[in-house]
Each structure stands twice: as structure tokens, then as C-alpha cells.
Amino acid sequence: MEILAFGVQADEQPLIEQAFHGREEIRCVDVFLNEDTAPIAAGHEIVSTSVNADLGADVLEILAAGGTRMVAQRSTGFNNIDLARAERLGMTVARVSYYSPYSVAEFAWALAMAVNRRIVRAANRTRDFDFRLQGLMGRDLHGRTAGVLGTGKIGEAFARIAHGFGMRLLGWDVAENPACAELGMRYVPKDELLAQSDLITLHVPLMAETRHLIDAPALKAMRDDAILVNSSRGGLIDTVALVGELRAGRFAGVGLDVYEAEAGLFFLDKSLEPVEDDTLARLVTFPNVLVTSHQAYYTRDAVGQIVDATARNVLDYREGRRSENVLVPRG
């Protein structure tokens, strides 16, 4: 029986088809799953979804009514899924619990370096043959302090790169990572990390406890010349409060690969449409802010691992096995 994969990017489709070749018939569509598109899945026992899919209660009801019995999400995060409703509907839900942490960590560093050294502004100038250096001064990161909020696999990878830069390491997490401690990381309370760090990076999952982890008081606690990077989930930062601080002239740079209201925007071409999100429109106007489109994970290595794990999740479902990727088991 054919699987329907929602929200498939053109670069991603060959990897998905290769992963499922000889195992399952799969149809890829570029539309994202939401209440309007869910009826497309009628007659498909299994659907595969992307990180920005809407898998709330109403969408799950539509999928279940159409015969869907499994959701295989192609991401680690699952804050977009109503797991309780899925369980009541008897639907199996699986995600990808692991993929290359280097993809995200390296991209977070790309954002940090780009805003620190004003790379985008410099590139735009040189296209116009403007080779002045005014306004492009950055600073050495060697000898400065990197604060890592969330020291799991991705946070550890980021910390290893920071260690290579010769930075002092501060960490915050519910549990200490021995590998980070071996690098010299000192675990401190969040407020102390924010106050002491020159570079702050977020690598924690989005859940009720972490929503707006960086809220107005947290932003106030940061240094005026700090660099803030978020390549995890947009909801970790109170964007309205962030805009307020940026309007006050604070922060040396902010690199955001995610945005808390990105669903319905990111992964789509909105260039010919009016901008309805006033907060995002204001955010991208700041010269010290760089916003990218949730692409930190988007390497051939990471996407290949994601689709391979998704194919294994489907096979496990077919054969009645349960792995660490299962969020809601088969009833």
C-alpha cells in the first residue's frame, strides 16, 4: 500500500525514494500537512510528515477518518503533534530520534560567524563594488565565553567547535554531559550563563517548560554586545521581546534559523505576497540580524539519515516492532 509523504523538498525527494526503494511504494507531495490538505491522505494507511506539519487534534481526526493508522515524522522534534489525541485514535506515531548533530552545530556556527563578521552586509556591498570597511568590524571569539543552553549531542558538537576556537565554555541543562565537562565546560544557572556569555546558542527541545526560555527578563540579563543564535526551535525565544531589545540597539548580532510563527511561511516562496507577519517583517530589517529558513539540518548526511530512519520506522510498524523512535505505539 502506498505511503504519502507531505512537505517533501525537491532536494529531499530522491533520497526518500532511494530509502524506500524495494520496501514500500511512496508518493511525495510538496504541500505541507494541515487541516486543508489532510483529506489528500484518504486511503493511505501511513503518512510521513515534515517538521512544520500541523498534527493537532483536528488534523489527526481527518487522517484517522481517511484510514491513516501511522504517522512517520521526518524530524526529531514533535511539539507539533497531539500525542494524546493520536493515542485515543489508535494511531502509531514515530519520529527520528537521532541524525547528524554536526549539521545543526556547524550551521549555528555559520550564523554566529556571519553576524559577528558582518558577512551578509559585506557580500551585498561588494556586489555593488562598494569595498569600504566601515560598519564591518567584528571581534575575535578566541578567549571569549560561549554559553550553551542544552548540551546534548548538538550542544556538545557546538561546544567542541567553540573549544577549538579557544573559548571558555559555560553550560546549562537538566543533566550535565561528561564529554562537555571534559572540554572544560562549567555548568551554571541560566541567569549566570546569560550574564557572562559573549555568544549564546540554544540547543534544547521545545516543550511547555522551555517555551520562551529566552523571554524578556532573559534578554535583559544578556550583555549588550552579546551574540544570540537559535537553530533549535523558534518558540524558545519571545520574538516580540527580542524585537524590543533590538530596537533599543542591543546585541552585536542575532542569528535565527527558526522563528516561533514559521509554520505556513518557512519552506515556501512568499516573495510575491504581502507580508502579514509584522514581527517577522520588523525582525529582518535590523542590520545585525540574520534569519534563515530552518535549514540547519539540511545536509545530505543528515537528511539521508532522517529518511533512512523513517523507512525503518515504517518497516518496524509493518512488522510489529517498537523502537526508541516510537512516540505512540501500535495499539
CSV table of C-alpha atoms in Angstrom, one decimal:
chain,number,residue,atom,x,y,z
A,1,MET,CA,0.0,0.0,0.0
A,2,GLU,CA,1.3,3.4,-1.0
A,3,ILE,CA,2.7,5.8,1.6
A,4,LEU,CA,2.0,9.5,1.3
A,5,ALA,CA,4.9,11.9,2.2
A,6,PHE,CA,3.9,15.5,2.9
A,7,GLY,CA,6.2,18.6,2.6
A,8,VAL,CA,8.9,17.0,0.6
A,9,GLN,CA,11.6,19.3,-0.7
A,10,ALA,CA,12.9,18.8,-4.3
A,11,ASP,CA,16.4,18.0,-2.9
A,12,GLU,CA,14.9,15.6,-0.4
A,13,GLN,CA,12.7,13.6,-2.8
A,14,PRO,CA,15.5,11.4,-4.4
A,15,LEU,CA,16.8,10.5,-1.0
A,16,ILE,CA,13.3,9.5,0.2
A,17,GLU,CA,12.6,7.4,-2.9
A,18,GLN,CA,16.0,5.7,-2.6
A,19,ALA,CA,15.4,4.9,1.1
A,20,PHE,CA,12.0,3.3,0.3
A,21,HIS,CA,13.0,1.6,-2.9
A,22,GLY,CA,12.2,-2.1,-2.8
A,23,ARG,CA,10.5,-1.7,0.5
A,24,GLU,CA,7.4,0.4,0.0
A,25,GLU,CA,5.6,2.4,-2.6
A,26,ILE,CA,5.8,6.1,-1.7
A,27,ARG,CA,4.3,9.2,-3.2
A,28,CYS,CA,5.9,12.6,-2.4
A,29,VAL,CA,4.0,15.9,-2.4
A,30,ASP,CA,5.4,19.3,-1.7
A,31,VAL,CA,2.3,20.6,0.1
A,32,PHE,CA,2.5,20.7,3.9
A,33,LEU,CA,0.1,18.8,6.1
A,34,ASN,CA,-2.6,20.9,7.7
A,35,GLU,CA,-6.4,20.9,8.1
A,36,ASP,CA,-6.9,21.9,4.4
A,37,THR,CA,-4.5,19.3,2.9
A,38,ALA,CA,-5.2,16.4,5.3
A,39,PRO,CA,-8.0,15.0,3.0
A,40,ILE,CA,-5.3,14.2,0.4
A,41,ALA,CA,-4.2,11.4,2.7
A,42,ALA,CA,-7.5,9.5,2.5
A,43,GLY,CA,-6.9,5.8,1.7
A,44,HIS,CA,-3.2,5.9,2.9
A,45,GLU,CA,-2.5,3.8,5.9
A,46,ILE,CA,0.8,5.6,6.5
A,47,VAL,CA,1.7,9.3,6.1
A,48,SER,CA,5.1,10.8,6.5
A,49,THR,CA,5.3,14.5,7.6
A,50,SER,CA,7.8,17.3,7.9
A,51,VAL,CA,8.8,19.3,10.9
A,52,ASN,CA,6.3,22.1,10.3
A,53,ALA,CA,3.3,19.9,9.7
A,54,ASP,CA,0.1,20.6,11.7
A,55,LEU,CA,-0.7,17.4,13.5
A,56,GLY,CA,-3.1,18.9,16.0
A,57,ALA,CA,-6.3,17.2,17.1
A,58,ASP,CA,-8.4,18.3,14.1
A,59,VAL,CA,-5.9,17.2,11.5
A,60,LEU,CA,-5.4,13.8,13.3
A,61,GLU,CA,-9.2,13.3,13.2
A,62,ILE,CA,-9.3,13.9,9.5
A,63,LEU,CA,-6.4,11.5,8.9
A,64,ALA,CA,-7.9,8.8,11.1
A,65,ALA,CA,-11.3,9.1,9.3
A,66,GLY,CA,-9.5,8.6,6.0
A,67,GLY,CA,-7.9,5.4,7.1
A,68,THR,CA,-4.4,6.6,8.3
A,69,ARG,CA,-3.0,4.4,11.1
A,70,MET,CA,0.6,5.6,11.2
A,71,VAL,CA,2.4,9.0,11.2
A,72,ALA,CA,6.1,8.8,10.5
A,73,GLN,CA,7.5,12.3,11.2
A,74,ARG,CA,10.8,13.2,9.5
A,75,SER,CA,12.2,15.2,12.4
A,76,THR,CA,13.4,14.9,16.0
A,77,GLY,CA,11.0,17.4,17.4
A,78,PHE,CA,7.4,16.5,17.9
A,79,ASN,CA,5.9,19.6,19.6
A,80,ASN,CA,3.6,19.9,16.6
A,81,ILE,CA,1.8,16.5,17.3
A,82,ASP,CA,-1.1,16.0,19.7
A,83,LEU,CA,0.2,12.7,21.0
A,84,ALA,CA,-2.8,12.2,23.4
A,85,ARG,CA,-5.3,12.5,20.6
A,86,ALA,CA,-3.2,10.2,18.4
A,87,GLU,CA,-3.3,7.6,21.1
A,88,ARG,CA,-7.0,7.9,21.5
A,89,LEU,CA,-7.4,7.4,17.8
A,90,GLY,CA,-5.3,4.3,17.9
A,91,MET,CA,-2.6,5.8,15.6
A,92,THR,CA,1.0,4.9,15.8
A,93,VAL,CA,3.4,7.9,15.8
A,94,ALA,CA,7.2,7.7,15.2
A,95,ARG,CA,9.9,10.3,14.8
A,96,VAL,CA,13.6,10.3,14.1
A,97,SER,CA,15.4,10.4,17.4
A,98,TYR,CA,18.8,10.9,16.0
A,99,TYR,CA,20.6,12.4,13.0
A,100,SER,CA,23.9,14.1,12.4
A,101,PRO,CA,24.4,16.7,15.2
A,102,TYR,CA,27.1,18.3,13.2
A,103,SER,CA,24.7,19.6,10.6
A,104,VAL,CA,23.0,21.8,13.1
A,105,ALA,CA,26.0,22.7,15.2
A,106,GLU,CA,28.1,23.7,12.2
A,107,PHE,CA,25.2,25.8,10.8
A,108,ALA,CA,24.8,27.5,14.2
A,109,TRP,CA,28.5,28.4,14.0
A,110,ALA,CA,27.9,29.7,10.5
A,111,LEU,CA,25.2,32.0,11.8
A,112,ALA,CA,27.4,33.2,14.7
A,113,MET,CA,30.4,33.9,12.4
A,114,ALA,CA,28.2,35.6,9.8
A,115,VAL,CA,26.7,38.1,12.2
A,116,ASN,CA,29.9,38.6,14.1
A,117,ARG,CA,31.9,39.4,10.9
A,118,ARG,CA,29.0,41.1,9.0
A,119,ILE,CA,29.4,38.7,6.1
A,120,VAL,CA,26.0,39.4,4.6
A,121,ARG,CA,26.4,43.1,4.6
A,122,ALA,CA,29.9,42.8,3.2
A,123,ALA,CA,28.7,40.5,0.4
A,124,ASN,CA,25.9,42.8,-0.5
A,125,ARG,CA,28.3,45.7,-0.7
A,126,THR,CA,30.9,44.0,-2.9
A,127,ARG,CA,28.1,43.1,-5.4
A,128,ASP,CA,27.8,46.9,-5.9
A,129,PHE,CA,31.6,47.3,-6.0
A,130,ASP,CA,31.5,49.1,-2.6
A,131,PHE,CA,34.6,47.9,-0.8
A,132,ARG,CA,34.6,50.1,2.3
A,133,LEU,CA,35.2,48.5,5.7
A,134,GLN,CA,33.0,51.0,7.7
A,135,GLY,CA,30.5,49.1,9.8
A,136,LEU,CA,32.1,45.7,9.2
A,137,MET,CA,34.2,45.4,12.3
A,138,GLY,CA,33.7,42.2,14.3
A,139,ARG,CA,35.7,40.7,17.1
A,140,ASP,CA,37.9,37.7,17.9
A,141,LEU,CA,36.0,34.9,19.6
A,142,HIS,CA,39.2,33.3,20.9
A,143,GLY,CA,39.3,33.9,24.6
A,144,ARG,CA,35.7,34.9,24.9
A,145,THR,CA,32.8,32.9,26.5
A,146,ALA,CA,30.4,30.6,24.8
A,147,GLY,CA,27.2,29.8,26.7
A,148,VAL,CA,25.5,26.6,25.5
A,149,LEU,CA,21.9,26.1,26.6
A,150,GLY,CA,21.2,22.4,26.0
A,151,THR,CA,24.3,20.2,26.0
A,152,GLY,CA,23.0,17.1,24.3
A,153,LYS,CA,24.5,15.8,21.1
A,154,ILE,CA,24.1,19.0,19.1
A,155,GLY,CA,25.2,21.2,22.1
A,156,GLU,CA,28.2,19.0,22.6
A,157,ALA,CA,29.2,19.3,18.9
A,158,PHE,CA,28.8,23.1,19.1
A,159,ALA,CA,31.0,23.1,22.3
A,160,ARG,CA,33.7,21.1,20.6
A,161,ILE,CA,33.9,23.7,17.9
A,162,ALA,CA,34.0,26.5,20.5
A,163,HIS,CA,36.8,24.7,22.3
A,164,GLY,CA,38.7,24.7,19.0
A,165,PHE,CA,38.3,28.4,18.8
A,166,GLY,CA,39.8,28.7,22.3
A,167,MET,CA,36.6,29.9,24.0
A,168,ARG,CA,35.7,29.5,27.7
A,169,LEU,CA,32.6,27.2,28.0
A,170,LEU,CA,29.5,27.6,30.1
A,171,GLY,CA,26.7,25.2,30.0
A,172,TRP,CA,23.1,24.8,31.2
A,173,ASP,CA,21.0,21.7,31.1
A,174,VAL,CA,18.9,19.4,33.3
A,175,ALA,CA,21.8,16.9,33.3
A,176,GLU,CA,25.5,17.5,32.7
A,177,ASN,CA,27.2,16.0,29.7
A,178,PRO,CA,30.5,14.4,30.8
A,179,ALA,CA,32.0,15.0,27.3
A,180,CYS,CA,31.4,18.7,27.7
A,181,ALA,CA,32.8,18.7,31.2
A,182,GLU,CA,36.0,17.2,29.7
A,183,LEU,CA,36.2,20.2,27.4
A,184,GLY,CA,36.3,22.4,30.4
A,185,MET,CA,32.7,23.4,30.4
A,186,ARG,CA,31.4,24.8,33.7
A,187,TYR,CA,27.7,24.3,34.3
A,188,VAL,CA,26.0,27.3,35.8
A,189,PRO,CA,22.4,28.6,36.4
A,190,LYS,CA,20.8,30.1,33.3
A,191,ASP,CA,20.9,33.7,34.5
A,192,GLU,CA,24.6,33.4,35.2
A,193,LEU,CA,25.3,31.9,31.8
A,194,LEU,CA,23.3,34.7,30.1
A,195,ALA,CA,25.1,37.4,32.0
A,196,GLN,CA,28.6,36.1,31.4
A,197,SER,CA,28.5,34.8,27.8
A,198,ASP,CA,29.6,36.7,24.7
A,199,LEU,CA,28.0,34.1,22.5
A,200,ILE,CA,24.8,32.3,23.5
A,201,THR,CA,23.4,29.3,21.5
A,202,LEU,CA,20.2,27.3,22.0
A,203,HIS,CA,20.0,23.6,21.7
A,204,VAL,CA,17.1,22.4,23.8
A,205,PRO,CA,13.8,20.9,22.6
A,206,LEU,CA,10.6,22.9,22.6
A,207,MET,CA,8.1,21.9,25.2
A,208,ALA,CA,5.9,23.6,27.7
A,209,GLU,CA,8.8,24.1,30.1
A,210,THR,CA,11.1,25.6,27.5
A,211,ARG,CA,8.7,27.8,25.6
A,212,HIS,CA,10.1,31.4,25.7
A,213,LEU,CA,13.1,30.1,27.6
A,214,ILE,CA,14.6,33.4,26.3
A,215,ASP,CA,12.0,35.8,27.5
A,216,ALA,CA,12.1,39.5,28.2
A,217,PRO,CA,14.0,39.1,31.6
A,218,ALA,CA,16.4,36.7,30.0
A,219,LEU,CA,17.1,39.1,27.2
A,220,LYS,CA,17.6,41.9,29.7
A,221,ALA,CA,20.2,39.7,31.5
A,222,MET,CA,22.3,39.3,28.4
A,223,ARG,CA,25.2,41.6,27.6
A,224,ASP,CA,24.5,44.5,25.3
A,225,ASP,CA,27.1,43.2,22.9
A,226,ALA,CA,26.2,39.5,23.1
A,227,ILE,CA,25.6,37.3,20.0
A,228,LEU,CA,22.5,35.1,20.2
A,229,VAL,CA,22.0,32.1,18.0
A,230,ASN,CA,18.9,29.9,17.7
A,231,SER,CA,19.0,26.8,15.4
A,232,SER,CA,16.7,24.7,17.6
A,233,ARG,CA,13.0,25.8,17.7
A,234,GLY,CA,11.6,29.3,17.3
A,235,GLY,CA,9.3,29.1,20.3
A,236,LEU,CA,12.4,29.1,22.6
A,237,ILE,CA,12.6,32.9,22.1
A,238,ASP,CA,10.0,35.5,22.8
A,239,THR,CA,10.3,37.2,19.4
A,240,VAL,CA,8.3,40.3,20.4
A,241,ALA,CA,10.6,40.9,23.4
A,242,LEU,CA,13.6,40.3,21.2
A,243,VAL,CA,12.5,43.0,18.7
A,244,GLY,CA,12.1,45.4,21.6
A,245,GLU,CA,15.7,44.8,22.7
A,246,LEU,CA,17.0,45.2,19.1
A,247,ARG,CA,15.1,48.5,18.7
A,248,ALA,CA,17.0,49.7,21.8
A,249,GLY,CA,20.2,49.0,20.0
A,250,ARG,CA,21.2,45.9,21.9
A,251,PHE,CA,23.2,42.8,20.8
A,252,ALA,CA,26.2,42.6,18.5
A,253,GLY,CA,24.3,40.0,16.4
A,254,VAL,CA,21.4,37.6,16.3
A,255,GLY,CA,21.3,34.6,14.1
A,256,LEU,CA,18.0,32.8,13.8
A,257,ASP,CA,17.4,29.7,11.7
A,258,VAL,CA,13.9,29.2,13.3
A,259,TYR,CA,11.0,31.5,14.1
A,260,GLU,CA,8.1,30.8,16.5
A,261,ALA,CA,5.5,31.6,13.9
A,262,GLU,CA,7.3,29.9,11.0
A,263,ALA,CA,4.6,27.4,10.1
A,264,GLY,CA,2.9,28.4,6.9
A,265,LEU,CA,5.9,30.6,6.0
A,266,PHE,CA,9.2,28.7,6.1
A,267,PHE,CA,9.9,26.3,3.2
A,268,LEU,CA,7.5,28.3,1.0
A,269,ASP,CA,8.1,31.1,-1.5
A,270,LYS,CA,6.2,34.2,-0.1
A,271,SER,CA,8.3,36.7,-2.1
A,272,LEU,CA,5.3,38.0,-4.2
A,273,GLU,CA,2.8,38.1,-1.4
A,274,PRO,CA,2.2,40.9,1.2
A,275,VAL,CA,4.0,40.4,4.5
A,276,GLU,CA,1.3,39.7,7.1
A,277,ASP,CA,3.6,39.0,10.0
A,278,ASP,CA,4.6,42.4,11.4
A,279,THR,CA,7.0,40.9,13.9
A,280,LEU,CA,9.0,39.0,11.3
A,281,ALA,CA,8.9,41.9,8.9
A,282,ARG,CA,10.5,44.1,11.6
A,283,LEU,CA,12.9,41.5,12.7
A,284,VAL,CA,14.6,41.1,9.3
A,285,THR,CA,15.1,44.9,8.9
A,286,PHE,CA,17.7,45.0,11.7
A,287,PRO,CA,21.3,45.1,10.2
A,288,ASN,CA,22.6,42.9,13.0
A,289,VAL,CA,20.0,40.1,12.5
A,290,LEU,CA,20.3,37.2,10.1
A,291,VAL,CA,17.2,35.0,9.6
A,292,THR,CA,17.4,31.8,7.6
A,293,SER,CA,14.7,29.3,6.7
A,294,HIS,CA,15.1,26.4,9.2
A,295,GLN,CA,17.9,24.8,7.1
A,296,ALA,CA,20.4,23.9,9.8
A,297,TYR,CA,19.6,20.2,9.5
A,298,TYR,CA,19.6,20.4,5.7
A,299,THR,CA,22.8,18.5,4.7
A,300,ARG,CA,22.9,15.4,2.5
A,301,ASP,CA,24.3,13.5,5.5
A,302,ALA,CA,21.6,14.5,7.9
A,303,VAL,CA,18.7,14.2,5.5
A,304,GLY,CA,19.9,10.8,4.4
A,305,GLN,CA,20.0,9.6,8.0
A,306,ILE,CA,16.5,11.1,8.6
A,307,VAL,CA,14.9,9.4,5.6
A,308,ASP,CA,16.6,6.1,6.3
A,309,ALA,CA,15.3,6.2,9.9
A,310,THR,CA,11.9,7.0,8.6
A,311,ALA,CA,11.9,4.0,6.3
A,312,ARG,CA,13.0,1.8,9.3
A,313,ASN,CA,10.2,3.2,11.4
A,314,VAL,CA,7.7,2.2,8.7
A,315,LEU,CA,9.2,-1.3,8.4
A,316,ASP,CA,9.0,-1.7,12.2
A,317,TYR,CA,5.4,-0.7,12.1
A,318,ARG,CA,4.6,-3.2,9.4
A,319,GLU,CA,6.3,-6.0,11.4
A,320,GLY,CA,5.0,-5.0,14.8
A,321,ARG,CA,8.3,-3.9,16.3
A,322,ARG,CA,8.8,-1.0,18.6
A,323,SER,CA,12.0,1.1,18.7
A,324,GLU,CA,13.2,4.2,20.6
A,325,ASN,CA,11.7,6.3,17.7
A,326,VAL,CA,8.1,5.4,18.6
A,327,LEU,CA,6.2,8.1,20.4
A,328,VAL,CA,2.8,6.4,20.4
A,329,PRO,CA,2.9,2.6,20.0
A,330,ARG,CA,0.7,0.5,17.8
A,331,GLY,CA,-2.5,-0.4,19.5
